[in-house]
XYZ file of C-alpha atoms in Angstrom:
378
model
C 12.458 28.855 -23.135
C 11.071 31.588 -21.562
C 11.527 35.340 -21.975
C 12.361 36.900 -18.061
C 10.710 40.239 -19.780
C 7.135 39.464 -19.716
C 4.687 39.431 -16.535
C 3.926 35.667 -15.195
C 0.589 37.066 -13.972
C -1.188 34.409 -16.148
C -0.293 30.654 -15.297
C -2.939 29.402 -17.739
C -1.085 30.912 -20.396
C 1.984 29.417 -19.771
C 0.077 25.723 -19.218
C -3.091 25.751 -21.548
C -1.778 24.564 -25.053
C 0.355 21.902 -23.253
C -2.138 20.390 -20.641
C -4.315 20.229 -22.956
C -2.257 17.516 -25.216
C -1.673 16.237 -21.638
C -5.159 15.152 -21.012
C -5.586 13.984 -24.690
C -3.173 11.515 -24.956
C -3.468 10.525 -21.120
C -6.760 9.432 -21.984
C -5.074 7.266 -24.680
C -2.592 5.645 -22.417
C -4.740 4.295 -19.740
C -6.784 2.790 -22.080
C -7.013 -0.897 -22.612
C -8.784 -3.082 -24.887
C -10.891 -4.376 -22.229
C -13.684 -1.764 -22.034
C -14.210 -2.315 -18.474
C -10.940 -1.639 -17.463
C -10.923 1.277 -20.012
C -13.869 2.525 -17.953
C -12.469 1.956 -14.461
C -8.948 4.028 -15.186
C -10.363 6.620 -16.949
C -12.914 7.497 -13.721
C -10.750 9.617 -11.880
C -9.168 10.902 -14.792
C -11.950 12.371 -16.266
C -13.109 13.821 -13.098
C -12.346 17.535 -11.777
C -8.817 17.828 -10.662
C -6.232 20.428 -10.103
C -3.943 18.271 -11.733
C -0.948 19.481 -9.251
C 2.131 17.360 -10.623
C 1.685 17.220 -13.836
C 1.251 21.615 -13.963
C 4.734 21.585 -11.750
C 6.306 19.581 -14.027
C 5.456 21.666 -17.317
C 6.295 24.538 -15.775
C 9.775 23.438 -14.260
C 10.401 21.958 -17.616
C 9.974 25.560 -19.172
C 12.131 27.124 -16.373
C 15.115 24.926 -17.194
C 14.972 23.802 -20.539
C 17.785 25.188 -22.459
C 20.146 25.527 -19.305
C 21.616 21.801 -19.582
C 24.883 20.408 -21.333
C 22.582 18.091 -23.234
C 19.668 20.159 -24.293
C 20.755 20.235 -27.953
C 21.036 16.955 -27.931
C 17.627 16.751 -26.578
C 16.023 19.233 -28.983
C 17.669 17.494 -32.197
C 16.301 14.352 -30.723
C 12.647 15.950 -30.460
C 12.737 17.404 -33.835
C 13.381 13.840 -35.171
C 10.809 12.364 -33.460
C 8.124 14.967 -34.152
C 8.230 14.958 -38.019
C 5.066 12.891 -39.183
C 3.608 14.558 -36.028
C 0.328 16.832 -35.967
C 1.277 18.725 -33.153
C 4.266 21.460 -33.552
C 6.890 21.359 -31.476
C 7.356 23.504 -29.112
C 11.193 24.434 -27.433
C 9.561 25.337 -24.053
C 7.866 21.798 -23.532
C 9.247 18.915 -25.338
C 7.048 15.890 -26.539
C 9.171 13.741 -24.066
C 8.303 15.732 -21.414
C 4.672 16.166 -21.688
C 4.669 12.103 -21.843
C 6.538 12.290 -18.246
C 3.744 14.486 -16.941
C 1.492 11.668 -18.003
C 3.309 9.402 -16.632
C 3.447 10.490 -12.652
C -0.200 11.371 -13.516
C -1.124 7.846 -14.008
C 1.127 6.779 -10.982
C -0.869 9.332 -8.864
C -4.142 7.630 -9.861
C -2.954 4.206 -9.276
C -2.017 5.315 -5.867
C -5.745 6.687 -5.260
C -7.187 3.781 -6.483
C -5.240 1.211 -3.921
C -5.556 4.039 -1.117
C -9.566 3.782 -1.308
C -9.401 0.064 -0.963
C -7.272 0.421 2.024
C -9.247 3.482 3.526
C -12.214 1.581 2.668
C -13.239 4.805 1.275
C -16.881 5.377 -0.275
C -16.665 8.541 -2.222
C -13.424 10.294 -3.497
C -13.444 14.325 -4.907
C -17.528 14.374 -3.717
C -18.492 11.506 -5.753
C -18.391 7.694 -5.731
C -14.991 6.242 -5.195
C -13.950 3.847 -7.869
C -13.970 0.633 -5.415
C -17.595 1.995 -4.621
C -18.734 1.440 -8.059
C -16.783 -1.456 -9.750
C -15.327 -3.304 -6.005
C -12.385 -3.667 -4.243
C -10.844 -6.480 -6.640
C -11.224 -4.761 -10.075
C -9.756 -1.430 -8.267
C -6.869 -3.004 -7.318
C -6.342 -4.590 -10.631
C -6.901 -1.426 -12.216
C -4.420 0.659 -9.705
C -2.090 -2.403 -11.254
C -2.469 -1.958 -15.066
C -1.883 2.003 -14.635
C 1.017 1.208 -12.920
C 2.445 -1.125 -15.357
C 0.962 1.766 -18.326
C 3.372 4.200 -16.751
C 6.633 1.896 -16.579
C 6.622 0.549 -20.066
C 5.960 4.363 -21.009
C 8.700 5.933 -18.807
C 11.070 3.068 -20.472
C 9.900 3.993 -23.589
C 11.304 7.650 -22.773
C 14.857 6.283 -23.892
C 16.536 7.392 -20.324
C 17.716 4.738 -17.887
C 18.197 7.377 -15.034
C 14.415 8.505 -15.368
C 13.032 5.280 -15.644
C 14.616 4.479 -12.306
C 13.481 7.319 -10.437
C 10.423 6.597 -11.840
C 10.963 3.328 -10.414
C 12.096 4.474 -7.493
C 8.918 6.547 -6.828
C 6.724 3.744 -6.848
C 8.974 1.800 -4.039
C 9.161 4.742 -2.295
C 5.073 5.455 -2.222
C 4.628 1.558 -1.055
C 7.060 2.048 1.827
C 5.307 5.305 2.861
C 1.839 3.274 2.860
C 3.757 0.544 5.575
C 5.003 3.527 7.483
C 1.340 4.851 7.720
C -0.459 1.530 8.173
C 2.429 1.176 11.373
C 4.173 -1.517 9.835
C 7.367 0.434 9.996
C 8.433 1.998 12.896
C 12.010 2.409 11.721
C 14.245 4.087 8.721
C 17.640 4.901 7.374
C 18.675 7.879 6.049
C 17.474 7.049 2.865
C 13.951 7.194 3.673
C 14.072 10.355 6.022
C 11.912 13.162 5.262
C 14.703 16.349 4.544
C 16.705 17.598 7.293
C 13.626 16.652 10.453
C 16.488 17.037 13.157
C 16.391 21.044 12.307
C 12.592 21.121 11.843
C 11.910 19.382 14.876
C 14.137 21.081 16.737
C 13.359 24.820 15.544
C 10.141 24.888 13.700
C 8.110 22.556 15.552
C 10.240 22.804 19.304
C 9.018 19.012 20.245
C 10.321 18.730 24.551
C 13.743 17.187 24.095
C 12.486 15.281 26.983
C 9.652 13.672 25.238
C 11.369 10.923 23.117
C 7.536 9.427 22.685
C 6.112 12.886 20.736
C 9.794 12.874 18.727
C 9.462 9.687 17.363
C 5.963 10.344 16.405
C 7.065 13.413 15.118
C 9.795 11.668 12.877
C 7.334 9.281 11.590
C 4.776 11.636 10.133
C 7.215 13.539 8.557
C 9.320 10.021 6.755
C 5.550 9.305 5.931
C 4.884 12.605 4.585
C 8.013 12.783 2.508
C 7.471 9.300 1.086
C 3.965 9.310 0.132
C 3.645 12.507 -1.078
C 7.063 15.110 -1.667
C 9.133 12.227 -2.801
C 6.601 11.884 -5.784
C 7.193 15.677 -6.657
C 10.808 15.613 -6.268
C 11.459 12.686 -8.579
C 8.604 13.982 -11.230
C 10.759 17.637 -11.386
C 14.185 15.435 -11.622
C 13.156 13.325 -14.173
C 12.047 16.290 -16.015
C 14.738 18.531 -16.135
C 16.933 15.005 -17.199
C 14.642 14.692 -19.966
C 15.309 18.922 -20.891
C 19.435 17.635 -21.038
C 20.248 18.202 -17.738
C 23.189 15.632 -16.710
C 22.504 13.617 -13.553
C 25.161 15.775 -11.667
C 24.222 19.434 -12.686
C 22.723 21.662 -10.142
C 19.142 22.043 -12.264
C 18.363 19.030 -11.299
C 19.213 19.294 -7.706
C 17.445 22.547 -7.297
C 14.220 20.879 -8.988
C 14.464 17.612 -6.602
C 14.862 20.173 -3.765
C 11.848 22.428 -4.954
C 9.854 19.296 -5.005
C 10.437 17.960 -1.902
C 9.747 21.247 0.400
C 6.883 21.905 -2.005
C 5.303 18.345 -1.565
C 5.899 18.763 2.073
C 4.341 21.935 2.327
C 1.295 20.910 -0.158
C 1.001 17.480 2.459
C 0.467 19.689 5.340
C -2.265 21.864 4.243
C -4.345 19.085 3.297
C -3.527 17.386 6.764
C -4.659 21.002 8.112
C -8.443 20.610 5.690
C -9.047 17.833 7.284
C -9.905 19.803 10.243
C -10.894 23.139 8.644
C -12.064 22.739 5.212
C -15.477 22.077 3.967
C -16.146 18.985 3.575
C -18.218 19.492 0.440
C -15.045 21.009 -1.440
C -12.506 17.960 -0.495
C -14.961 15.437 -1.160
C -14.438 13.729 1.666
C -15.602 13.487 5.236
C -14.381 16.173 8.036
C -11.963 14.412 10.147
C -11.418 11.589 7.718
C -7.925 11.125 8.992
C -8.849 10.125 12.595
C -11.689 7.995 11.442
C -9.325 6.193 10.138
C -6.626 5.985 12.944
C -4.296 7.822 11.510
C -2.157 11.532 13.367
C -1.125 14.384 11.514
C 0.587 17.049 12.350
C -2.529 19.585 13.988
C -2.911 16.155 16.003
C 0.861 16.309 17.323
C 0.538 19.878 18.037
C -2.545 19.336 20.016
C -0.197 16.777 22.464
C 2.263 19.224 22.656
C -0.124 21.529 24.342
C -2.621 18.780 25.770
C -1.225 16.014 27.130
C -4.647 14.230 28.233
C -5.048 14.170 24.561
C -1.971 11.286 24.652
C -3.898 8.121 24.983
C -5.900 8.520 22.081
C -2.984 8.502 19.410
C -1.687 5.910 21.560
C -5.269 3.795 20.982
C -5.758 5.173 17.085
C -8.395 6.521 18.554
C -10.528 3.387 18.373
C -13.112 3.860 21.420
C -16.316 5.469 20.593
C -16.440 9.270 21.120
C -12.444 9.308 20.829
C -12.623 11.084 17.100
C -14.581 13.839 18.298
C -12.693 14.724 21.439
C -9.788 14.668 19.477
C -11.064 16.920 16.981
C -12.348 19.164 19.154
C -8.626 19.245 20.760
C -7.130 20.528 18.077
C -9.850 23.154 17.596
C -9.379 24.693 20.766
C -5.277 24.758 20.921
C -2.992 26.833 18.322
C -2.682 23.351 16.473
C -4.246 24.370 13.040
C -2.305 27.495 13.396
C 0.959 25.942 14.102
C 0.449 23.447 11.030
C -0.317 26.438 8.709
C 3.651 27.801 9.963
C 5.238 24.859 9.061
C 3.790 24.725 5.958
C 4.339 28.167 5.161
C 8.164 27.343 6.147
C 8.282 24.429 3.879
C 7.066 26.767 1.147
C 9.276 29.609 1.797
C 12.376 27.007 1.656
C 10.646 25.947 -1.940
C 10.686 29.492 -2.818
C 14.680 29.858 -1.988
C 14.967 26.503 -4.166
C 13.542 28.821 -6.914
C 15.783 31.649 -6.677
C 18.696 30.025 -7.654
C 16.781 29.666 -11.351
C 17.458 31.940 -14.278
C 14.394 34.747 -13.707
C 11.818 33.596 -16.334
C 7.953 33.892 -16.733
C 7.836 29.994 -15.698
C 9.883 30.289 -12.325
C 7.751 33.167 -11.508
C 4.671 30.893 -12.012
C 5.905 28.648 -10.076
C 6.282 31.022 -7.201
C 2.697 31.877 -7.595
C 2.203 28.294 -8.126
C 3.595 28.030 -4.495
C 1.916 30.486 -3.050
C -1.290 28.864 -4.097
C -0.593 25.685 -2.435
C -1.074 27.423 1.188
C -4.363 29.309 0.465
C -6.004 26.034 -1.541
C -9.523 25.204 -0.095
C -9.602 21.625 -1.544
């Protein structure tokens, strides 16, 4: 646990000596005895990466651990379990919960890994995509094996509640990849992206009278909670369970709740890059998105202003020359600009999730944490 009296002016402090038995014993876990497959799930691991989730999760877990009913328990457990070990244990990051960070790690990849066969994408982070180098059929197999890697080790964890958000994450990310591909044009509650009927209706202002631009609206934002902010919400939960926090505590609804607006707000900046970044430091092409027939929010905001702009997310913008107009649409309206306020709202409701945290070096990270997400270049 963290002292509230010292500065949180250095992140890396608070996340060195932990991601770096992270990465060590990641490497370990998507191994496999066939070196091929060794090879293949270690490529994006071992590449440059700002390694988002798993840094939220270490420092949420140091925010909150010592606040639940159970975190003796927790702690006794750790010190058990630890005792042959060469690694000390620390109070602020337990062993358990370094292994969960490697866990949604690994579930990230294997989501990369299908998302380039399905994007048919050739290079991924500026280099050669995996399905580039080794094909679309050993990808695939690959995204499978990391993906059954991170099950048996989140049941390994001992906790039936994290295992099945765990669980649940994976579901969740497939049914977010329907909703994209436009296999889904409908949801319950469940699946609905926070509260949309207030964002839509104060934040973004979509014309009550256009029922077309709502539903679009409501789509990209299911699609954006599912592929992306549900994965942060259920990696913080599942965290501060493993610290002893009991399933119906507040900790763990304030981290679900930071997670969500956070992953929303993370979502829409990199829907705004695709626009207005450099293509050199996402490692991938400009406009990427529309190449590939899918609308984001700058693209909704455009409509909202341009309506001659309609027919092309209508067509997925599949006649020649339709990309570039639409690109160039968003460029000249208050689109990007618009899309960098709702993400900045998103992140400002993330940063009231925070505040109802005991003041400590690690919830002040995370605020800066935050703050990062909406000036990131890449």
């Amino acid at each position: 646990m963290q002292s509230s009296k010292t500065s949180s002016s250095s992140v890396n402090t608070l996340l060195a000596p932990f991601l770096r038995q992270f990465q060590k014993g990641l490497l370990g876990q998507v191994s496999s005895s066939i070196p091929l497959l060794t090879t293949l799930t270690q490529y994006y691991v071992n590449q440059p990466s700002k390694r988002m989730r798993p840094c939220l999760i270490l420092l949420m877990c140091q925010a909150t651990n010592g606040l639940g009913s159970e975190w003796h328990v927790k702690l006794l457990e750790a010190q058990a379990s630890t005792i042959d070990s060469s690694e000390p244990l620390s109070e602020n990051v337990l062993p358990s919960q370094i292994c969960l960070a490697q866990i949604i790690e690994m579930l990230h990849v294997a989501s990369l890994l299908h998302d380039d066969v399905i994007d048919d994408a050739d290079t991924r982070r500026g280099a050669p995509s995996v399905p580039a180098v080794f094909g679309n059929h050993r990808t695939i197999l690959g995204g499978d094996y990391l993906l059954g890697r991170a099950m048996a080790l989140a049941a390994s964890l001992g906790c039936t509640e994290v295992t099945a958000l765990v669980a649940n994450a994976v579901c969740t990310l497939v049914e977010g990849e329907l909703v994209q591909l436009g296999d889904i044009r409908s949801l319950d509650a469940q699946g609905r992206a926070l509260d949309t009927t207030s964002v839509l209706r104060h934040v973004v202002a979509v014309p009550q009278d256009d029922p077309e631009l709502s539903g679009w609206w409501e789509e990209y934002l299911q699609k954006t909670y599912m592929k992306t902010a549900s994965l942060f919400a259920h990696a913080l939960q599942c965290g501060v369970l493993l610290g002893g926090v009991g399933t119906h505590e507040r900790w763990k609804v304030i981290a679900g709740s930071y997670g969500e607006r956070l992953g929303m707000a993370f979502q829409l900046i990199d829907d705004l890059l695709d626009f207005e970044g450099d293509a050199q430091k996402l490692g991938k092409p400009a406009n990427a998105d529309l190449s590939l027939g899918i609308a984001t929010a700058p693209v909704f905001f455009a409509v909202q202003e341009d309506a001659s702009l309609r027919p092309l997310v209508l067509r997925r913008f599949n006649k020649p020359g339709d990309v570039e107009k639409m690109a160039q649409g968003v460029r000249r309206s208050q689109a990007l600009a618009r899309t960098r306020e709702l993400a900045e709202y998103y992140a400002r409701w993330a940063q009231e999730a925070l505040e109802m945290l005991p003041d400590s070096m690690a919830r002040r990270a995370l605020h800066e944490l935050t703050a990062a997400v909406l000036t990131r270049q890449s």
